[in-house]
Amino acid sequence: MADAIKVLLVDDHQVVRRGLRTFLEVQDDIEVVGEASDGAEGVARAEELKPDVVLMDVKMPGMDGIDALRRLRELANPARVLIVTSFTEQRTVVPALRAGAAGYVYKDVDPDALAGAIRSVHAGHILLQPEVAGALLSQEEANSGQGRGGSLTDREREVLGLIADGRSNREIARALVLSEKTVKTHVSNILMKLDLADRTQAALWAVRHGVTG
């Protein structure tokens, strides 16, 4: 399984971790490399095991999932974090995405859909269930980048539309016949011009303002 996606499970419920491990271990392209029962242990294990994707609960004793996300960002840990939780409130969704989550799904997600979500965030995509995107849009978008879309060049709007479609930089480069380095520059310019923090906010800005790929 040299090419398998390495996954770390972070959840305070052992039964949940066991269930996730049991399902994921039958996937040919996914390998569970470790577990943690709270955010602090999750950060330590992520630094030790270097997983590709971390499945992270939000509400845990001690350091919760959101604080763990912030800590991983401070450490520049490259792992992509997929939130898997039962909490649907905006006050949970928005901080998690602001903290750097690459995706947010609920614990009742279909097992095959969860495996697909892991593959998607590993590939560099942003993954939000529709109701999660709606929660973020309703609270976040009104305060981010309003009225600044006119400063984008035509090429930047093309790139933004493809970000909204969940494309990775490599896929955008291929679609627009550009180098990945050029795409990264466009993405940086988009975030700066719209005063946005990351690709998630950029994707949601594009959805709200009708910018599509």
XYZ file of C-alpha atoms in Angstrom:
213
model
C 0.000 0.000 0.000
C 2.857 2.341 -0.803
C 0.568 4.689 -2.710
C -2.327 4.491 -0.248
C -3.759 7.635 1.312
C -2.505 7.686 4.912
C -5.322 8.599 7.332
C -5.244 9.570 11.011
C -8.449 9.218 13.071
C -9.046 11.830 15.800
C -12.205 11.292 17.850
C -12.820 10.962 21.579
C -15.207 8.029 21.114
C -13.413 4.711 20.726
C -16.485 3.115 19.150
C -16.489 5.774 16.425
C -12.784 5.298 15.745
C -13.222 1.536 15.601
C -16.111 1.847 13.163
C -14.180 4.221 10.919
C -11.100 2.003 10.982
C -13.124 -1.138 10.196
C -14.639 0.485 7.114
C -11.553 2.284 5.872
C -9.288 -0.742 6.181
C -11.226 -2.519 3.433
C -10.474 0.322 0.995
C -7.601 -0.615 -1.302
C -6.264 2.939 -1.532
C -6.670 4.081 2.102
C -4.485 3.120 5.069
C -5.304 4.055 8.677
C -1.916 4.881 10.197
C -3.030 5.887 13.694
C -5.656 7.157 16.114
C -5.972 9.885 18.735
C -8.637 10.607 21.351
C -8.367 14.413 21.574
C -6.999 17.404 19.728
C -3.655 17.611 21.502
C -2.909 13.947 20.883
C -4.133 14.383 17.316
C -1.655 17.191 16.666
C 1.190 15.166 18.171
C 0.294 12.077 16.137
C -0.036 14.139 12.954
C 3.459 15.497 13.490
C 4.783 12.000 14.187
C 2.968 9.979 11.518
C 2.735 12.555 8.702
C -0.699 11.437 7.471
C -2.127 12.707 4.199
C -5.609 13.225 5.656
C -6.831 13.671 9.233
C -10.433 12.784 10.092
C -11.159 15.161 12.964
C -14.107 15.454 15.331
C -14.952 18.953 16.586
C -16.118 18.494 20.174
C -13.503 16.678 22.233
C -12.216 17.053 25.803
C -9.160 19.234 26.323
C -8.056 20.618 22.966
C -11.023 20.447 20.610
C -10.902 19.935 16.863
C -10.904 23.627 15.971
C -7.954 24.419 18.239
C -6.175 21.371 16.849
C -6.738 22.681 13.315
C -5.244 26.040 14.264
C -2.255 24.337 15.837
C -1.644 22.211 12.754
C -1.740 25.355 10.626
C 0.761 27.066 12.956
C 3.050 24.053 12.573
C 2.614 24.176 8.775
C 1.609 20.518 8.872
C 0.650 19.534 5.320
C -2.104 17.090 6.293
C -5.534 17.867 4.866
C -8.156 17.878 7.621
C -11.661 16.541 7.002
C -14.066 17.343 9.815
C -16.371 14.416 10.594
C -18.868 15.436 13.242
C -22.476 15.404 14.373
C -22.531 19.159 15.047
C -24.307 21.246 12.404
C -24.564 24.683 14.029
C -23.042 27.694 12.252
C -21.030 28.466 15.389
C -19.233 25.159 14.817
C -19.085 25.047 11.019
C -17.697 28.533 10.420
C -14.778 28.438 12.904
C -13.721 25.005 11.646
C -13.529 26.207 8.064
C -11.823 29.425 9.072
C -9.259 27.347 10.960
C -8.310 25.519 7.784
C -10.530 22.455 7.388
C -10.466 21.103 3.840
C -13.909 19.591 4.202
C -16.816 19.147 6.602
C -19.145 16.138 6.633
C -21.529 14.667 9.174
C -21.109 11.353 10.971
C -24.221 9.951 9.307
C -22.536 10.272 5.895
C -22.756 7.177 3.716
C -19.546 5.123 4.170
C -18.757 5.126 0.453
C -19.326 8.900 0.385
C -16.861 9.254 3.271
C -14.222 7.319 1.351
C -14.910 9.580 -1.611
C -14.557 12.638 0.615
C -11.148 11.441 1.822
C -9.987 10.961 -1.764
C -11.363 14.364 -2.745
C -9.647 16.402 -0.030
C -6.441 14.424 -0.555
C -6.542 15.498 -4.201
C -6.657 19.128 -3.088
C -10.361 19.749 -3.423
C -12.639 21.562 -0.995
C -15.520 19.377 0.130
C -18.633 20.740 1.817
C -22.037 19.158 2.069
C -24.677 21.585 0.679
C -26.105 22.526 4.066
C -22.606 23.234 5.369
C -21.859 25.551 2.459
C -25.141 27.327 3.110
C -24.304 27.832 6.766
C -20.952 29.348 5.912
C -22.355 31.557 3.185
C -25.072 32.988 5.388
C -22.676 34.092 8.101
C -19.341 34.590 6.393
C -19.868 35.812 2.897
C -21.628 39.095 3.601
C -18.498 40.306 5.359
C -15.842 39.115 2.920
C -14.798 40.769 -0.306
C -18.103 42.483 -1.074
C -17.909 44.786 -4.061
C -14.335 43.832 -4.906
C -15.005 41.353 -7.693
C -14.570 44.087 -10.290
C -10.854 44.256 -9.513
C -10.291 40.715 -10.795
C -8.873 40.194 -14.269
C -10.698 37.925 -16.710
C -8.108 35.212 -16.133
C -8.466 35.507 -12.347
C -12.228 35.130 -12.696
C -11.665 31.980 -14.755
C -9.379 30.597 -12.059
C -11.865 31.563 -9.341
C -14.667 29.788 -11.162
C -12.621 26.606 -11.315
C -11.775 26.904 -7.617
C -15.535 27.067 -6.985
C -15.875 23.831 -8.967
C -13.484 22.179 -6.515
C -10.547 21.941 -8.926
C -7.009 21.612 -7.627
C -4.215 23.869 -8.920
C -3.001 21.044 -11.145
C -6.464 20.593 -12.666
C -6.858 24.350 -13.178
C -3.474 24.499 -14.880
C -4.473 21.679 -17.210
C -7.866 23.229 -18.006
C -6.443 26.677 -18.777
C -3.164 25.465 -20.319
C -1.071 27.240 -17.693
C 1.785 26.206 -15.409
C 0.940 25.326 -11.806
C 3.211 28.175 -10.709
C 1.130 30.653 -12.723
C -2.079 29.255 -11.232
C -0.675 29.649 -7.713
C 0.096 33.281 -8.497
C -3.454 33.858 -9.736
C -4.882 32.216 -6.605
C -2.735 34.442 -4.369
C -3.861 37.537 -6.274
C -7.515 36.505 -5.975
C -7.251 36.044 -2.205
C -5.468 39.381 -1.830
C -7.913 41.347 -3.997
C -10.995 39.867 -2.342
C -9.469 40.029 1.155
C -10.106 36.331 1.711
C -8.105 33.920 3.841
C -8.134 30.711 1.819
C -9.556 28.692 -1.071
C -12.671 27.742 0.882
C -13.681 31.365 1.294
C -12.812 32.034 -2.349
C -15.009 29.153 -3.512
C -17.926 30.360 -1.430
C -17.447 33.962 -2.620
C -17.626 32.663 -6.194
C -20.832 30.713 -5.495
C -22.504 33.727 -3.931
C -21.506 36.022 -6.807
C -22.242 33.627 -9.630
C -18.658 33.062 -10.756
C -18.486 29.561 -12.235
C -15.943 27.589 -14.193
